[in-house]
mmCIF file of C-alpha atoms in Angstrom:
data_model
loop_
_atom_site.group_PDB
_atom_site.id
_atom_site.type_symbol
_atom_site.label_atom_id
_atom_site.label_comp_id
_atom_site.label_asym_id
_atom_site.label_seq_id
_atom_site.Cartn_x
_atom_site.Cartn_y
_atom_site.Cartn_z
ATOM 1 C CA GLY A 1 158.990 149.483 8.786
ATOM 2 C CA GLU A 2 156.962 151.813 10.996
ATOM 3 C CA PHE A 3 159.535 154.584 10.657
ATOM 4 C CA VAL A 4 159.216 154.413 6.870
ATOM 5 C CA LYS A 5 155.411 154.502 7.143
ATOM 6 C CA VAL A 6 155.639 157.697 9.197
ATOM 7 C CA LEU A 7 158.002 159.246 6.663
ATOM 8 C CA LEU A 8 155.636 158.381 3.823
ATOM 9 C CA LEU A 9 152.617 159.783 5.669
ATOM 10 C CA GLU A 10 154.433 163.031 6.485
ATOM 11 C CA SER A 11 153.793 164.221 2.943
ATOM 12 C CA THR A 12 150.065 164.492 3.773
ATOM 13 C CA LEU A 13 149.960 164.785 7.591
ATOM 14 C CA PRO A 14 151.927 166.575 10.289
ATOM 15 C CA ARG A 15 154.527 164.320 11.955
ATOM 16 C CA ALA A 16 152.543 163.892 15.200
ATOM 17 C CA GLN A 17 149.419 162.793 13.299
ATOM 18 C CA ALA A 18 151.406 160.496 11.012
ATOM 19 C CA THR A 19 153.080 158.877 14.008
ATOM 20 C CA ALA A 20 149.714 158.550 15.770
ATOM 21 C CA ALA A 21 148.180 156.858 12.728
ATOM 22 C CA VAL A 22 151.021 154.336 12.525
ATOM 23 C CA LEU A 23 150.897 153.624 16.282
ATOM 24 C CA ILE A 24 147.131 153.099 16.195
ATOM 25 C CA ASP A 25 147.457 150.761 13.214
ATOM 26 C CA LYS A 26 150.198 148.807 14.986
ATOM 27 C CA ALA A 27 148.028 148.515 18.100
ATOM 28 C CA SER A 28 145.025 147.244 16.126
ATOM 29 C CA PHE A 29 147.244 144.792 14.224
ATOM 30 C CA THR A 30 148.696 143.452 17.470
ATOM 31 C CA MET A 31 145.297 143.108 19.157
ATOM 32 C CA ALA A 32 143.847 141.324 16.111
ATOM 33 C CA GLN A 33 146.807 138.961 16.078
ATOM 34 C CA VAL A 34 146.468 138.229 19.786
ATOM 35 C CA VAL A 35 142.721 137.570 19.469
ATOM 36 C CA HIS A 36 143.258 135.363 16.418
ATOM 37 C CA LEU A 37 145.969 133.339 18.115
ATOM 38 C CA ALA A 38 144.069 133.102 21.388
ATOM 39 C CA ILE A 39 140.996 131.708 19.627
ATOM 40 C CA GLY A 40 143.152 129.298 17.675
ATOM 41 C CA THR A 41 145.081 128.244 20.750
ATOM 42 C CA LEU A 42 141.853 127.627 22.667
ATOM 43 C CA TYR A 43 140.696 125.436 19.807
ATOM 44 C CA LEU A 44 144.007 123.575 19.673
ATOM 45 C CA THR A 45 144.242 122.971 23.386
ATOM 46 C CA GLY A 46 140.719 121.568 23.279
ATOM 47 C CA CYS A 47 141.601 119.182 20.441
ATOM 48 C CA LEU A 48 145.067 118.050 21.490
ATOM 49 C CA PRO A 49 145.827 116.022 24.611
ATOM 50 C CA LEU A 50 148.252 118.430 26.250
ATOM 51 C CA PRO A 51 149.380 118.439 29.876
ATOM 52 C CA ALA A 52 147.781 120.956 32.232
ATOM 53 C CA ALA A 53 151.093 122.819 32.547
ATOM 54 C CA VAL A 54 151.079 123.508 28.794
ATOM 55 C CA HIS A 55 147.498 124.795 28.983
ATOM 56 C CA LEU A 56 148.457 127.049 31.873
ATOM 57 C CA GLY A 57 151.618 128.271 30.127
ATOM 58 C CA LEU A 58 149.786 129.102 26.912
ATOM 59 C CA GLY A 59 146.990 130.819 28.802
ATOM 60 C CA LEU A 60 149.429 132.905 30.826
ATOM 61 C CA THR A 61 151.495 133.766 27.767
ATOM 62 C CA PHE A 62 148.562 134.987 25.705
ATOM 63 C CA GLY A 63 146.976 136.648 28.727
ATOM 64 C CA LEU A 64 150.110 138.662 29.423
ATOM 65 C CA ILE A 65 150.495 139.561 25.759
ATOM 66 C CA ALA A 66 146.852 140.699 25.590
ATOM 67 C CA LEU A 67 147.305 142.697 28.796
ATOM 68 C CA GLY A 68 150.400 144.373 27.346
ATOM 69 C CA ALA A 69 148.605 145.206 24.087
ATOM 70 C CA ALA A 70 145.593 146.574 25.983
ATOM 71 C CA GLY A 71 147.971 148.610 28.160
ATOM 72 C CA PHE A 72 149.633 149.969 25.026
ATOM 73 C CA ILE A 73 146.234 151.069 23.691
ATOM 74 C CA ALA A 74 145.258 152.606 27.047
ATOM 75 C CA ALA A 75 148.591 154.433 27.205
ATOM 76 C CA GLN A 76 147.893 155.850 23.749
ATOM 77 C CA ARG A 77 144.307 156.812 24.506
ATOM 78 C CA TYR A 78 144.809 158.386 27.936
ATOM 79 C CA GLY A 79 148.365 159.756 27.727
ATOM 80 C CA PHE A 80 149.829 157.545 30.446
ATOM 81 C CA LEU A 81 153.380 157.848 29.152
ATOM 82 C CA SER A 82 153.636 161.607 29.627
ATOM 83 C CA ARG A 83 152.022 161.240 33.069
ATOM 84 C CA CYS A 84 154.636 158.657 33.985
ATOM 85 C CA ILE A 85 157.418 160.916 32.735
ATOM 86 C CA ASN A 86 155.890 163.806 34.681
ATOM 87 C CA TRP A 87 155.947 161.689 37.843
ATOM 88 C CA LEU A 88 159.549 160.611 37.205
ATOM 89 C CA SER A 89 160.652 164.192 36.595
ATOM 90 C CA GLY A 90 159.758 164.915 40.227
ATOM 91 C CA PHE A 91 162.929 163.082 41.210
ATOM 92 C CA GLN A 92 166.258 164.907 41.031
ATOM 93 C CA ARG A 93 168.049 162.575 38.599
ATOM 94 C CA GLY A 94 167.561 163.344 34.910
ATOM 95 C CA GLN A 95 164.852 165.914 35.530
ATOM 96 C CA THR A 96 165.832 168.150 32.614
ATOM 97 C CA ARG A 97 166.010 165.276 30.130
ATOM 98 C CA LEU A 98 162.666 163.865 31.269
ATOM 99 C CA GLU A 99 160.981 167.242 30.964
ATOM 100 C CA ARG A 100 162.400 167.604 27.436
ATOM 101 C CA TRP A 101 161.059 164.133 26.510
ATOM 102 C CA GLN A 102 157.687 165.041 27.932
ATOM 103 C CA GLN A 103 157.517 168.208 25.817
ATOM 104 C CA GLN A 104 158.333 166.175 22.714
ATOM 105 C CA LEU A 105 155.751 163.559 23.620
ATOM 106 C CA LEU A 106 152.815 165.893 24.326
ATOM 107 C CA PRO A 107 151.919 166.638 20.646
ATOM 108 C CA LEU A 108 151.959 162.930 19.820
ATOM 109 C CA GLU A 109 149.769 162.044 22.791
ATOM 110 C CA ALA A 110 147.369 164.864 21.899
ATOM 111 C CA SER A 111 147.101 163.494 18.337
ATOM 112 C CA LEU A 112 146.496 159.976 19.650
ATOM 113 C CA ALA A 113 143.795 161.093 22.091
ATOM 114 C CA ASP A 114 142.141 163.293 19.443
ATOM 115 C CA TYR A 115 142.048 160.377 17.012
ATOM 116 C CA TYR A 116 140.531 157.951 19.511
ATOM 117 C CA ILE A 117 137.911 160.534 20.547
ATOM 118 C CA ALA A 118 137.053 161.821 17.058
ATOM 119 C CA HIS A 119 137.035 158.415 15.292
ATOM 120 C CA PRO A 120 136.442 155.622 17.811
ATOM 121 C CA TRP A 121 134.918 153.352 15.163
ATOM 122 C CA ARG A 122 138.050 153.473 12.992
ATOM 123 C CA PHE A 123 140.089 151.540 15.548
ATOM 124 C CA GLY A 124 137.368 148.875 15.654
ATOM 125 C CA LEU A 125 137.231 148.754 11.866
ATOM 126 C CA SER A 126 141.002 148.456 11.651
ATOM 127 C CA LEU A 127 140.932 145.707 14.266
ATOM 128 C CA GLY A 128 138.250 143.843 12.327
ATOM 129 C CA LEU A 129 140.043 144.152 9.006
ATOM 130 C CA HIS A 130 143.324 142.921 10.487
ATOM 131 C CA PHE A 131 141.496 140.002 12.126
ATOM 132 C CA GLY A 132 139.858 139.214 8.788
ATOM 133 C CA ALA A 133 143.264 139.177 7.117
ATOM 134 C CA PHE A 134 144.568 136.719 9.702
ATOM 135 C CA ALA A 135 141.494 134.533 9.239
ATOM 136 C CA PHE A 136 141.909 134.676 5.456
ATOM 137 C CA SER A 137 145.366 133.146 5.849
ATOM 138 C CA HIS A 138 143.555 129.869 6.600
ATOM 139 C CA VAL A 139 141.648 130.091 3.335
ATOM 140 C CA GLN A 140 144.854 130.912 1.489
ATOM 141 C CA THR A 141 146.674 127.918 2.993
ATOM 142 C CA PHE A 142 143.717 125.622 2.289
ATOM 143 C CA LEU A 143 143.547 126.716 -1.363
ATOM 144 C CA ALA A 144 147.305 126.414 -1.819
ATOM 145 C CA LEU A 145 147.282 122.882 -0.400
ATOM 146 C CA ARG A 146 144.336 121.947 -2.646
ATOM 147 C CA LEU A 147 146.177 123.240 -5.699
ATOM 148 C CA LEU A 148 149.426 121.500 -4.780
ATOM 149 C CA LEU A 149 148.132 118.200 -3.399
ATOM 150 C CA GLY A 150 144.742 117.812 -5.028
ATOM 151 C CA ALA A 151 142.615 115.120 -3.386
ATOM 152 C CA ARG A 152 145.410 114.263 -0.914
ATOM 153 C CA ALA A 153 145.234 117.739 0.651
ATOM 154 C CA PRO A 154 144.135 117.893 4.283
ATOM 155 C CA GLY A 155 140.611 119.020 5.099
ATOM 156 C CA TRP A 156 139.490 122.441 6.233
ATOM 157 C CA MET A 157 139.845 121.837 10.002
ATOM 158 C CA ALA A 158 143.247 120.147 9.617
ATOM 159 C CA THR A 159 144.449 123.125 7.585
ATOM 160 C CA ILE A 160 143.208 125.601 10.201
ATOM 161 C CA THR A 161 144.828 123.517 12.940
ATOM 162 C CA ALA A 162 148.160 123.472 11.127
ATOM 163 C CA THR A 163 148.030 127.187 10.316
ATOM 164 C CA ILE A 164 147.144 128.179 13.883
ATOM 165 C CA THR A 165 149.771 125.847 15.339
ATOM 166 C CA VAL A 166 152.527 127.327 13.202
ATOM 167 C CA ALA A 167 151.401 130.909 13.898
ATOM 168 C CA ALA A 168 151.016 130.304 17.640
ATOM 169 C CA VAL A 169 154.410 128.644 18.023
ATOM 170 C CA ASP A 170 156.001 131.379 15.943
ATOM 171 C CA GLN A 171 154.432 134.134 18.062
ATOM 172 C CA VAL A 172 155.143 132.462 21.393
ATOM 173 C CA PHE A 173 158.825 132.258 20.482
ATOM 174 C CA PHE A 174 158.765 135.831 19.154
ATOM 175 C CA PHE A 175 157.066 137.285 22.241
ATOM 176 C CA VAL A 176 159.081 135.247 24.722
#
C-alpha cells in the first residue's frame, strides 16, 4: 500500500519527498496505534484478574514495540540509517554496494530531516488525528451494537473493553 501511495504522490512531489511523506505518515500511524493499545491494555490489565507474568509480557511487548517505533522516528529525523551504512562501509566486504545504497538514501534522509525541521507540528497533528481515528473505532462499535442489538447491547465501557481486547490481541500476534 505504501508503494502505491508514493507512486500517487509522485505526480505532485519529487520521489524523495513523496517517500518521506509516506514514511512520516506510517510512523505517526504506528505511534498512535501503540499509544492507543498501550492505554487500552493498561485499562484492561487493571480490570481483569490476570497473572503477573501476563502483565509483564504485555508491558514488555508494548514497550519494545514503542521503542522500535520511536527508534524508527529517530532514524528518520536524524539520518541514523545512512550513518550506520557509512560505518559498515568501512569494512572490506560489500563496501561498493553499501556506498551505492548510502548515495541513494541521502536524498530521502535529507527530505525527512527537512520535513521534521520545517513542520514539526505536522507530525504531532498527524499523530493526534490517527489516535482520534483509533478512539473513534470505539464509538463506531458502540453505535453498531446499539443498532443491531438495541437495549441488549453492551454498555460503553464493555464495548471499549471488547474493542481494545480484540485490537490488542490482534496487534500482539501481528507484532510477534
